[in-house]
PDB file of C-alpha atoms in Angstrom:
ATOM      1  CA  UNK L   1      18.427 -39.574  18.474  1.00 35.00           C
ATOM      2  CA  UNK L   2      20.600 -42.097  20.320  1.00 33.00           C
ATOM      3  CA  UNK L   3      24.316 -42.958  20.299  1.00 35.00           C
ATOM      4  CA  UNK L   4      25.938 -46.267  19.473  1.00 38.00           C
ATOM      5  CA  UNK L   5      29.124 -47.659  21.072  1.00 37.00           C
ATOM      6  CA  UNK L   6      31.336 -45.440  18.847  1.00 37.00           C
ATOM      7  CA  UNK L   7      29.457 -42.301  19.795  1.00 38.00           C
ATOM      8  CA  UNK L   8      27.871 -41.989  16.348  1.00 36.00           C
ATOM      9  CA  UNK L   9      24.392 -40.585  16.449  1.00 39.00           C
ATOM     10  CA  UNK L  10      21.784 -42.992  15.067  1.00 38.00           C
ATOM     11  CA  UNK L  11      18.098 -42.335  14.571  1.00 41.00           C
ATOM     12  CA  UNK L  12      15.639 -43.815  17.023  1.00 39.00           C
ATOM     13  CA  UNK L  13      13.146 -46.026  15.263  1.00 41.00           C
ATOM     14  CA  UNK L  14       9.660 -44.708  15.849  1.00 40.00           C
ATOM     15  CA  UNK L  15       6.884 -47.267  15.942  1.00 38.00           C
ATOM     16  CA  UNK L  16       3.564 -45.800  14.977  1.00 41.00           C
ATOM     17  CA  UNK L  17       0.852 -46.596  17.510  1.00 39.00           C
ATOM     18  CA  UNK L  18      -1.557 -49.210  16.240  1.00 42.00           C
ATOM     19  CA  UNK L  19      -5.205 -48.314  16.093  1.00 51.00           C
ATOM     20  CA  UNK L  20      -7.065 -50.354  18.665  1.00 61.00           C
ATOM     21  CA  UNK L  21      -9.616 -52.619  17.072  1.00 81.00           C
ATOM     22  CA  UNK L  22     -13.212 -51.839  17.888  1.00 91.00           C
ATOM     23  CA  UNK L  23     -16.245 -54.029  17.546  1.00 96.00           C
ATOM     24  CA  UNK L  24     -19.986 -53.746  17.674  1.00 96.00           C
ATOM     25  CA  UNK L  25     -22.040 -56.643  19.019  1.00 97.00           C
ATOM     26  CA  UNK L  26     -25.163 -57.447  17.025  1.00 97.00           C
ATOM     27  CA  UNK L  27     -27.770 -60.166  17.326  1.00 97.00           C
ATOM     28  CA  UNK L  28     -27.060 -63.065  14.980  1.00 96.00           C
ATOM     29  CA  UNK L  29     -29.938 -65.263  16.132  1.00 96.00           C
ATOM     30  CA  UNK L  30     -32.286 -65.933  19.029  1.00 97.00           C
ATOM     31  CA  UNK L  31     -33.634 -69.341  19.978  1.00 97.00           C
ATOM     32  CA  UNK L  32     -36.498 -69.944  20.152  1.00 96.00           C
ATOM     33  CA  UNK L  33     -37.568 -67.624  17.356  1.00 95.00           C
ATOM     34  CA  UNK L  34     -40.585 -66.563  19.378  1.00 96.00           C
ATOM     35  CA  UNK L  35     -38.293 -64.850  21.896  1.00 97.00           C
ATOM     36  CA  UNK L  36     -36.612 -62.624  19.309  1.00 95.00           C
ATOM     37  CA  UNK L  37     -38.589 -59.537  20.330  1.00 95.00           C
ATOM     38  CA  UNK L  38     -39.250 -60.400  23.971  1.00 97.00           C
ATOM     39  CA  UNK L  39     -36.004 -61.594  25.575  1.00 97.00           C
ATOM     40  CA  UNK L  40     -35.096 -58.054  26.640  1.00 96.00           C
ATOM     41  CA  UNK L  41     -38.047 -58.113  29.009  1.00 97.00           C
ATOM     42  CA  UNK L  42     -35.970 -60.267  31.341  1.00 98.00           C
ATOM     43  CA  UNK L  43     -33.957 -58.486  33.994  1.00 97.00           C
ATOM     44  CA  UNK L  44     -31.026 -60.865  34.039  1.00 98.00           C
ATOM     45  CA  UNK L  45     -28.863 -63.034  31.793  1.00 98.00           C
ATOM     46  CA  UNK L  46     -25.599 -64.941  31.793  1.00 98.00           C
ATOM     47  CA  UNK L  47     -22.657 -64.527  29.449  1.00 98.00           C
ATOM     48  CA  UNK L  48     -20.742 -67.680  28.594  1.00 97.00           C
ATOM     49  CA  UNK L  49     -16.961 -67.181  28.417  1.00 97.00           C
ATOM     50  CA  UNK L  50     -14.842 -69.677  26.463  1.00 96.00           C
ATOM     51  CA  UNK L  51     -11.189 -69.570  27.462  1.00 96.00           C
ATOM     52  CA  UNK L  52      -8.455 -69.191  24.825  1.00 95.00           C
ATOM     53  CA  UNK L  53     -11.129 -68.253  22.315  1.00 94.00           C
ATOM     54  CA  UNK L  54     -10.499 -65.404  19.880  1.00 93.00           C
ATOM     55  CA  UNK L  55     -13.994 -64.037  20.494  1.00 95.00           C
ATOM     56  CA  UNK L  56     -12.931 -63.013  23.992  1.00 96.00           C
ATOM     57  CA  UNK L  57     -10.119 -60.581  23.300  1.00 96.00           C
ATOM     58  CA  UNK L  58     -10.539 -57.342  25.229  1.00 96.00           C
ATOM     59  CA  UNK L  59     -12.026 -55.312  22.326  1.00 97.00           C
ATOM     60  CA  UNK L  60     -14.545 -58.030  21.484  1.00 97.00           C
ATOM     61  CA  UNK L  61     -15.422 -58.614  25.126  1.00 98.00           C
ATOM     62  CA  UNK L  62     -15.964 -54.876  25.548  1.00 97.00           C
ATOM     63  CA  UNK L  63     -18.494 -54.856  22.712  1.00 98.00           C
ATOM     64  CA  UNK L  64     -20.458 -57.694  24.340  1.00 98.00           C
ATOM     65  CA  UNK L  65     -20.405 -56.133  27.787  1.00 98.00           C
ATOM     66  CA  UNK L  66     -21.618 -52.851  26.305  1.00 98.00           C
ATOM     67  CA  UNK L  67     -24.418 -54.675  24.478  1.00 98.00           C
ATOM     68  CA  UNK L  68     -25.488 -56.437  27.674  1.00 98.00           C
ATOM     69  CA  UNK L  69     -25.338 -53.213  29.723  1.00 98.00           C
ATOM     70  CA  UNK L  70     -27.983 -51.664  27.470  1.00 97.00           C
ATOM     71  CA  UNK L  71     -30.434 -54.522  27.977  1.00 97.00           C
ATOM     72  CA  UNK L  72     -30.019 -56.235  31.353  1.00 98.00           C
ATOM     73  CA  UNK L  73     -29.811 -54.960  34.910  1.00 98.00           C
ATOM     74  CA  UNK L  74     -27.895 -58.011  36.105  1.00 98.00           C
ATOM     75  CA  UNK L  75     -25.552 -60.434  34.373  1.00 98.00           C
ATOM     76  CA  UNK L  76     -23.653 -63.475  35.602  1.00 98.00           C
ATOM     77  CA  UNK L  77     -20.361 -64.006  33.786  1.00 98.00           C
ATOM     78  CA  UNK L  78     -19.845 -67.761  33.522  1.00 98.00           C
ATOM     79  CA  UNK L  79     -16.135 -68.534  33.135  1.00 98.00           C
ATOM     80  CA  UNK L  80     -15.605 -71.859  31.400  1.00 98.00           C
ATOM     81  CA  UNK L  81     -12.599 -72.989  33.414  1.00 98.00           C
ATOM     82  CA  UNK L  82     -13.081 -76.612  34.487  1.00 98.00           C
ATOM     83  CA  UNK L  83     -14.663 -77.730  31.216  1.00 98.00           C
ATOM     84  CA  UNK L  84     -11.747 -76.218  29.294  1.00 97.00           C
ATOM     85  CA  UNK L  85      -9.595 -79.022  30.679  1.00 97.00           C
ATOM     86  CA  UNK L  86     -11.182 -81.329  28.089  1.00 95.00           C
ATOM     87  CA  UNK L  87     -10.077 -79.061  25.266  1.00 92.00           C
ATOM     88  CA  UNK L  88      -6.543 -78.975  26.660  1.00 94.00           C
ATOM     89  CA  UNK L  89      -6.475 -82.747  27.011  1.00 92.00           C
ATOM     90  CA  UNK L  90      -7.634 -83.350  23.449  1.00 86.00           C
ATOM     91  CA  UNK L  91      -5.779 -80.628  21.547  1.00 83.00           C
ATOM     92  CA  UNK L  92      -2.596 -80.239  23.624  1.00 87.00           C
ATOM     93  CA  UNK L  93      -2.391 -83.806  24.950  1.00 85.00           C
ATOM     94  CA  UNK L  94      -2.019 -82.665  28.531  1.00 92.00           C
ATOM     95  CA  UNK L  95      -2.596 -85.299  31.238  1.00 95.00           C
ATOM     96  CA  UNK L  96      -5.930 -84.836  33.084  1.00 96.00           C
ATOM     97  CA  UNK L  97      -4.466 -83.386  36.296  1.00 97.00           C
ATOM     98  CA  UNK L  98      -2.280 -80.900  34.467  1.00 97.00           C
ATOM     99  CA  UNK L  99      -5.086 -79.988  32.072  1.00 97.00           C
ATOM    100  CA  UNK L 100      -7.417 -79.161  34.941  1.00 98.00           C
ATOM    101  CA  UNK L 101      -4.738 -77.179  36.769  1.00 98.00           C
ATOM    102  CA  UNK L 102      -3.996 -75.188  33.619  1.00 98.00           C
ATOM    103  CA  UNK L 103      -7.698 -74.623  32.871  1.00 98.00           C
ATOM    104  CA  UNK L 104      -8.366 -73.208  36.340  1.00 98.00           C
ATOM    105  CA  UNK L 105      -5.273 -71.038  36.020  1.00 98.00           C
ATOM    106  CA  UNK L 106      -6.540 -69.640  32.712  1.00 98.00           C
ATOM    107  CA  UNK L 107      -9.882 -68.866  34.324  1.00 98.00           C
ATOM    108  CA  UNK L 108      -8.218 -66.875  37.098  1.00 98.00           C
ATOM    109  CA  UNK L 109      -6.079 -65.048  34.567  1.00 97.00           C
ATOM    110  CA  UNK L 110      -9.115 -64.073  32.512  1.00 97.00           C
ATOM    111  CA  UNK L 111     -10.833 -62.592  35.547  1.00 95.00           C
ATOM    112  CA  UNK L 112      -7.719 -60.728  36.681  1.00 96.00           C
ATOM    113  CA  UNK L 113      -7.040 -59.187  33.282  1.00 95.00           C
ATOM    114  CA  UNK L 114     -10.583 -58.496  32.049  1.00 96.00           C
ATOM    115  CA  UNK L 115     -12.448 -57.513  35.222  1.00 95.00           C
ATOM    116  CA  UNK L 116     -11.836 -53.858  34.364  1.00 96.00           C
ATOM    117  CA  UNK L 117     -14.018 -54.236  31.252  1.00 97.00           C
ATOM    118  CA  UNK L 118     -17.016 -55.189  33.381  1.00 97.00           C
ATOM    119  CA  UNK L 119     -16.184 -52.545  35.987  1.00 96.00           C
ATOM    120  CA  UNK L 120     -16.514 -49.850  33.325  1.00 96.00           C
ATOM    121  CA  UNK L 121     -20.206 -50.665  32.902  1.00 97.00           C
ATOM    122  CA  UNK L 122     -21.041 -51.315  36.553  1.00 94.00           C
ATOM    123  CA  UNK L 123     -23.421 -48.336  36.767  1.00 96.00           C
ATOM    124  CA  UNK L 124     -25.693 -49.886  34.140  1.00 97.00           C
ATOM    125  CA  UNK L 125     -25.418 -53.570  35.004  1.00 98.00           C
ATOM    126  CA  UNK L 126     -24.527 -55.560  38.087  1.00 98.00           C
ATOM    127  CA  UNK L 127     -21.950 -58.061  36.824  1.00 98.00           C
ATOM    128  CA  UNK L 128     -21.135 -61.051  39.009  1.00 97.00           C
ATOM    129  CA  UNK L 129     -18.706 -63.861  38.263  1.00 98.00           C
ATOM    130  CA  UNK L 130     -19.154 -67.612  38.478  1.00 98.00           C
ATOM    131  CA  UNK L 131     -16.860 -70.441  37.405  1.00 98.00           C
ATOM    132  CA  UNK L 132     -17.909 -73.719  35.863  1.00 98.00           C
ATOM    133  CA  UNK L 133     -15.778 -75.430  38.500  1.00 98.00           C
ATOM    134  CA  UNK L 134     -17.975 -73.961  41.236  1.00 98.00           C
ATOM    135  CA  UNK L 135     -21.205 -75.015  39.533  1.00 98.00           C
ATOM    136  CA  UNK L 136     -19.872 -78.544  39.077  1.00 98.00           C
ATOM    137  CA  UNK L 137     -19.464 -78.920  42.823  1.00 98.00           C
ATOM    138  CA  UNK L 138     -23.230 -78.931  43.331  1.00 96.00           C
ATOM    139  CA  UNK L 139     -25.603 -81.887  43.558  1.00 97.00           C
ATOM    140  CA  UNK L 140     -27.952 -80.442  40.957  1.00 98.00           C
ATOM    141  CA  UNK L 141     -25.127 -80.360  38.435  1.00 98.00           C
ATOM    142  CA  UNK L 142     -24.505 -84.081  38.988  1.00 98.00           C
ATOM    143  CA  UNK L 143     -28.215 -84.805  38.515  1.00 98.00           C
ATOM    144  CA  UNK L 144     -28.471 -82.809  35.287  1.00 98.00           C
ATOM    145  CA  UNK L 145     -25.262 -84.332  33.968  1.00 98.00           C
ATOM    146  CA  UNK L 146     -26.498 -87.854  34.655  1.00 98.00           C
ATOM    147  CA  UNK L 147     -29.782 -87.138  32.854  1.00 98.00           C
ATOM    148  CA  UNK L 148     -28.002 -85.663  29.852  1.00 98.00           C
ATOM    149  CA  UNK L 149     -25.611 -88.597  29.550  1.00 98.00           C
ATOM    150  CA  UNK L 150     -28.525 -91.020  29.631  1.00 98.00           C
ATOM    151  CA  UNK L 151     -30.381 -88.953  27.035  1.00 98.00           C
ATOM    152  CA  UNK L 152     -27.253 -88.911  24.854  1.00 97.00           C
ATOM    153  CA  UNK L 153     -27.033 -92.694  24.944  1.00 97.00           C
ATOM    154  CA  UNK L 154     -30.748 -93.254  24.316  1.00 97.00           C
ATOM    155  CA  UNK L 155     -31.697 -90.597  21.770  1.00 97.00           C
ATOM    156  CA  UNK L 156     -30.128 -90.896  18.321  1.00 97.00           C
ATOM    157  CA  UNK L 157     -31.123 -87.411  17.128  1.00 97.00           C
ATOM    158  CA  UNK L 158     -29.613 -85.709  20.180  1.00 97.00           C
ATOM    159  CA  UNK L 159     -26.462 -87.828  19.998  1.00 96.00           C
ATOM    160  CA  UNK L 160     -26.026 -87.065  16.304  1.00 96.00           C
ATOM    161  CA  UNK L 161     -26.428 -83.331  16.899  1.00 95.00           C
ATOM    162  CA  UNK L 162     -23.826 -83.258  19.676  1.00 95.00           C
ATOM    163  CA  UNK L 163     -21.379 -85.364  17.672  1.00 93.00           C
ATOM    164  CA  UNK L 164     -21.753 -83.244  14.540  1.00 90.00           C
ATOM    165  CA  UNK L 165     -20.728 -80.148  16.513  1.00 79.00           C
ATOM    166  CA  UNK L 166     -17.595 -81.957  17.683  1.00 74.00           C
ATOM    167  CA  UNK L 167     -16.795 -83.148  14.179  1.00 74.00           C
ATOM    168  CA  UNK L 168     -17.010 -79.593  12.838  1.00 72.00           C
ATOM    169  CA  UNK L 169     -14.722 -78.275  15.589  1.00 69.00           C
ATOM    170  CA  UNK L 170     -12.018 -80.924  15.313  1.00 64.00           C
ATOM    171  CA  UNK L 171     -12.033 -81.217  11.524  1.00 67.00           C
ATOM    172  CA  UNK L 172     -10.024 -77.985  11.360  1.00 65.00           C
ATOM    173  CA  UNK L 173      -7.356 -79.491  13.605  1.00 61.00           C
ATOM    174  CA  UNK L 174      -7.285 -83.068  12.333  1.00 62.00           C
ATOM    175  CA  UNK L 175      -4.222 -83.015  10.069  1.00 61.00           C
ATOM    176  CA  UNK L 176      -1.912 -85.926  10.757  1.00 60.00           C
ATOM    177  CA  UNK L 177      -3.843 -87.548  13.610  1.00 72.00           C
ATOM    178  CA  UNK L 178      -4.724 -91.234  13.691  1.00 77.00           C
ATOM    179  CA  UNK L 179      -8.217 -92.683  13.550  1.00 75.00           C
ATOM    180  CA  UNK L 180      -7.972 -93.655  17.208  1.00 80.00           C
ATOM    181  CA  UNK L 181      -6.952 -90.126  18.175  1.00 76.00           C
ATOM    182  CA  UNK L 182      -9.836 -88.714  16.137  1.00 76.00           C
ATOM    183  CA  UNK L 183     -12.343 -90.918  17.963  1.00 83.00           C
ATOM    184  CA  UNK L 184     -10.832 -89.918  21.295  1.00 84.00           C
ATOM    185  CA  UNK L 185     -11.210 -86.232  20.487  1.00 83.00           C
ATOM    186  CA  UNK L 186     -14.840 -86.691  19.470  1.00 88.00           C
ATOM    187  CA  UNK L 187     -15.588 -88.547  22.706  1.00 92.00           C
ATOM    188  CA  UNK L 188     -14.022 -85.756  24.728  1.00 91.00           C
ATOM    189  CA  UNK L 189     -15.913 -83.157  22.726  1.00 92.00           C
ATOM    190  CA  UNK L 190     -19.164 -84.960  23.478  1.00 95.00           C
ATOM    191  CA  UNK L 191     -18.316 -84.949  27.173  1.00 96.00           C
ATOM    192  CA  UNK L 192     -17.490 -81.248  26.996  1.00 95.00           C
ATOM    193  CA  UNK L 193     -20.934 -80.397  25.672  1.00 95.00           C
ATOM    194  CA  UNK L 194     -22.768 -82.652  28.113  1.00 97.00           C
ATOM    195  CA  UNK L 195     -20.951 -81.050  31.048  1.00 98.00           C
ATOM    196  CA  UNK L 196     -21.557 -77.590  29.628  1.00 97.00           C
ATOM    197  CA  UNK L 197     -25.267 -78.200  29.075  1.00 98.00           C
ATOM    198  CA  UNK L 198     -25.638 -79.497  32.648  1.00 98.00           C
ATOM    199  CA  UNK L 199     -24.049 -76.270  33.896  1.00 98.00           C
ATOM    200  CA  UNK L 200     -26.425 -74.185  31.767  1.00 98.00           C
ATOM    201  CA  UNK L 201     -29.381 -76.107  33.197  1.00 98.00           C
ATOM    202  CA  UNK L 202     -28.180 -75.226  36.706  1.00 98.00           C
ATOM    203  CA  UNK L 203     -28.022 -71.533  35.849  1.00 98.00           C
ATOM    204  CA  UNK L 204     -31.487 -71.569  34.316  1.00 98.00           C
ATOM    205  CA  UNK L 205     -32.815 -73.244  37.450  1.00 98.00           C
ATOM    206  CA  UNK L 206     -31.137 -70.528  39.535  1.00 97.00           C
ATOM    207  CA  UNK L 207     -33.114 -67.824  37.753  1.00 97.00           C
ATOM    208  CA  UNK L 208     -30.977 -66.927  34.727  1.00 98.00           C
ATOM    209  CA  UNK L 209     -33.324 -67.323  31.747  1.00 98.00           C
ATOM    210  CA  UNK L 210     -31.176 -65.863  28.937  1.00 98.00           C
ATOM    211  CA  UNK L 211     -27.794 -67.041  27.729  1.00 98.00           C
ATOM    212  CA  UNK L 212     -25.628 -64.673  25.662  1.00 98.00           C
ATOM    213  CA  UNK L 213     -22.731 -66.011  23.603  1.00 97.00           C
ATOM    214  CA  UNK L 214     -20.645 -64.796  20.634  1.00 96.00           C
ATOM    215  CA  UNK L 215     -21.175 -67.663  18.218  1.00 88.00           C
ATOM    216  CA  UNK L 216     -23.456 -70.562  17.465  1.00 82.00           C
ATOM    217  CA  UNK L 217     -24.649 -73.292  19.792  1.00 79.00           C
ATOM    218  CA  UNK L 218     -26.428 -75.502  17.291  1.00 87.00           C
ATOM    219  CA  UNK L 219     -27.526 -78.295  19.655  1.00 94.00           C
ATOM    220  CA  UNK L 220     -28.492 -75.916  22.449  1.00 95.00           C
ATOM    221  CA  UNK L 221     -30.441 -73.787  19.975  1.00 95.00           C
ATOM    222  CA  UNK L 222     -32.202 -76.909  18.730  1.00 96.00           C
ATOM    223  CA  UNK L 223     -33.208 -77.764  22.292  1.00 97.00           C
ATOM    224  CA  UNK L 224     -34.539 -74.230  22.828  1.00 96.00           C
ATOM    225  CA  UNK L 225     -36.553 -74.574  19.619  1.00 94.00           C
ATOM    226  CA  UNK L 226     -38.162 -77.771  20.912  1.00 96.00           C
ATOM    227  CA  UNK L 227     -36.319 -80.197  18.626  1.00 96.00           C
ATOM    228  CA  UNK L 228     -35.116 -82.450  21.468  1.00 97.00           C
ATOM    229  CA  UNK L 229     -38.145 -82.834  23.769  1.00 97.00           C
ATOM    230  CA  UNK L 230     -36.368 -85.356  25.983  1.00 97.00           C
ATOM    231  CA  UNK L 231     -33.773 -82.798  27.109  1.00 97.00           C
ATOM    232  CA  UNK L 232     -34.093 -81.278  30.605  1.00 97.00           C
ATOM    233  CA  UNK L 233     -36.881 -78.741  30.882  1.00 98.00           C
ATOM    234  CA  UNK L 234     -34.434 -76.097  32.074  1.00 98.00           C
ATOM    235  CA  UNK L 235     -32.630 -76.242  28.724  1.00 98.00           C
ATOM    236  CA  UNK L 236     -35.864 -76.331  26.739  1.00 97.00           C
ATOM    237  CA  UNK L 237     -36.947 -73.124  28.486  1.00 97.00           C
ATOM    238  CA  UNK L 238     -33.625 -71.328  28.055  1.00 98.00           C
ATOM    239  CA  UNK L 239     -33.424 -68.396  25.631  1.00 98.00           C
ATOM    240  CA  UNK L 240     -30.182 -68.504  23.632  1.00 97.00           C
ATOM    241  CA  UNK L 241     -28.958 -65.223  22.140  1.00 98.00           C
ATOM    242  CA  UNK L 242     -26.120 -65.611  19.658  1.00 97.00           C
ATOM    243  CA  UNK L 243     -24.092 -62.474  18.981  1.00 97.00           C
ATOM    244  CA  UNK L 244     -22.111 -61.460  15.909  1.00 96.00           C
ATOM    245  CA  UNK L 245     -19.113 -59.196  16.572  1.00 96.00           C
ATOM    246  CA  UNK L 246     -18.687 -56.741  13.739  1.00 93.00           C
ATOM    247  CA  UNK L 247     -15.377 -54.936  13.334  1.00 89.00           C
ATOM    248  CA  UNK L 248     -15.457 -51.187  12.754  1.00 77.00           C
TER     249      UNK L 248
END
């Protein structure tokens, strides 16, 4: 009980504790199909982290980290900071400098708040952390990015696949925008994927053969399946494991 200003006893409102959501990570798909029963033979993988994405709340992240800890001895956690600037530019209309500053800030915040999740499973798996910004500083990134941009311009099937992914993403957020704004968002989405794929190629080259992600990567999965033979070899040889997070 508590007392109000007149000294009259009033009941304290009790808020029932909410039950913390729990999830179980399950395999949704593996690309190429031939790696479905063999990818666990690899010792190491990398987990792609998309910032401000609902699949990376603490309970969902915990389910993925637990899943990884049962299969891999080492895992690099790739934090998608610098590439997230493109999302902020297109959906929040932030100027480039501010978008990049905010994206890097979000990356640091993710690591500060979620590092404990990885620490909990440190005895099973050696988790290390890497930012997209760091990868993009390297010469090999620039080389892969240049090759992918050229391939995008030259190959209609690859270009169509990348663009269709962007269309699907932005269609949900397209109410009230002009045709010019729509085209701008698609262009930025294309750039996002080309930068992201160049980063993935760098990680594969550095000895990380398996990518784990909670969701679909249609174009990347197509590359892994051999549907875009002109893509960099590092992407064609990458194993892409898509996870489904099941609430329980």
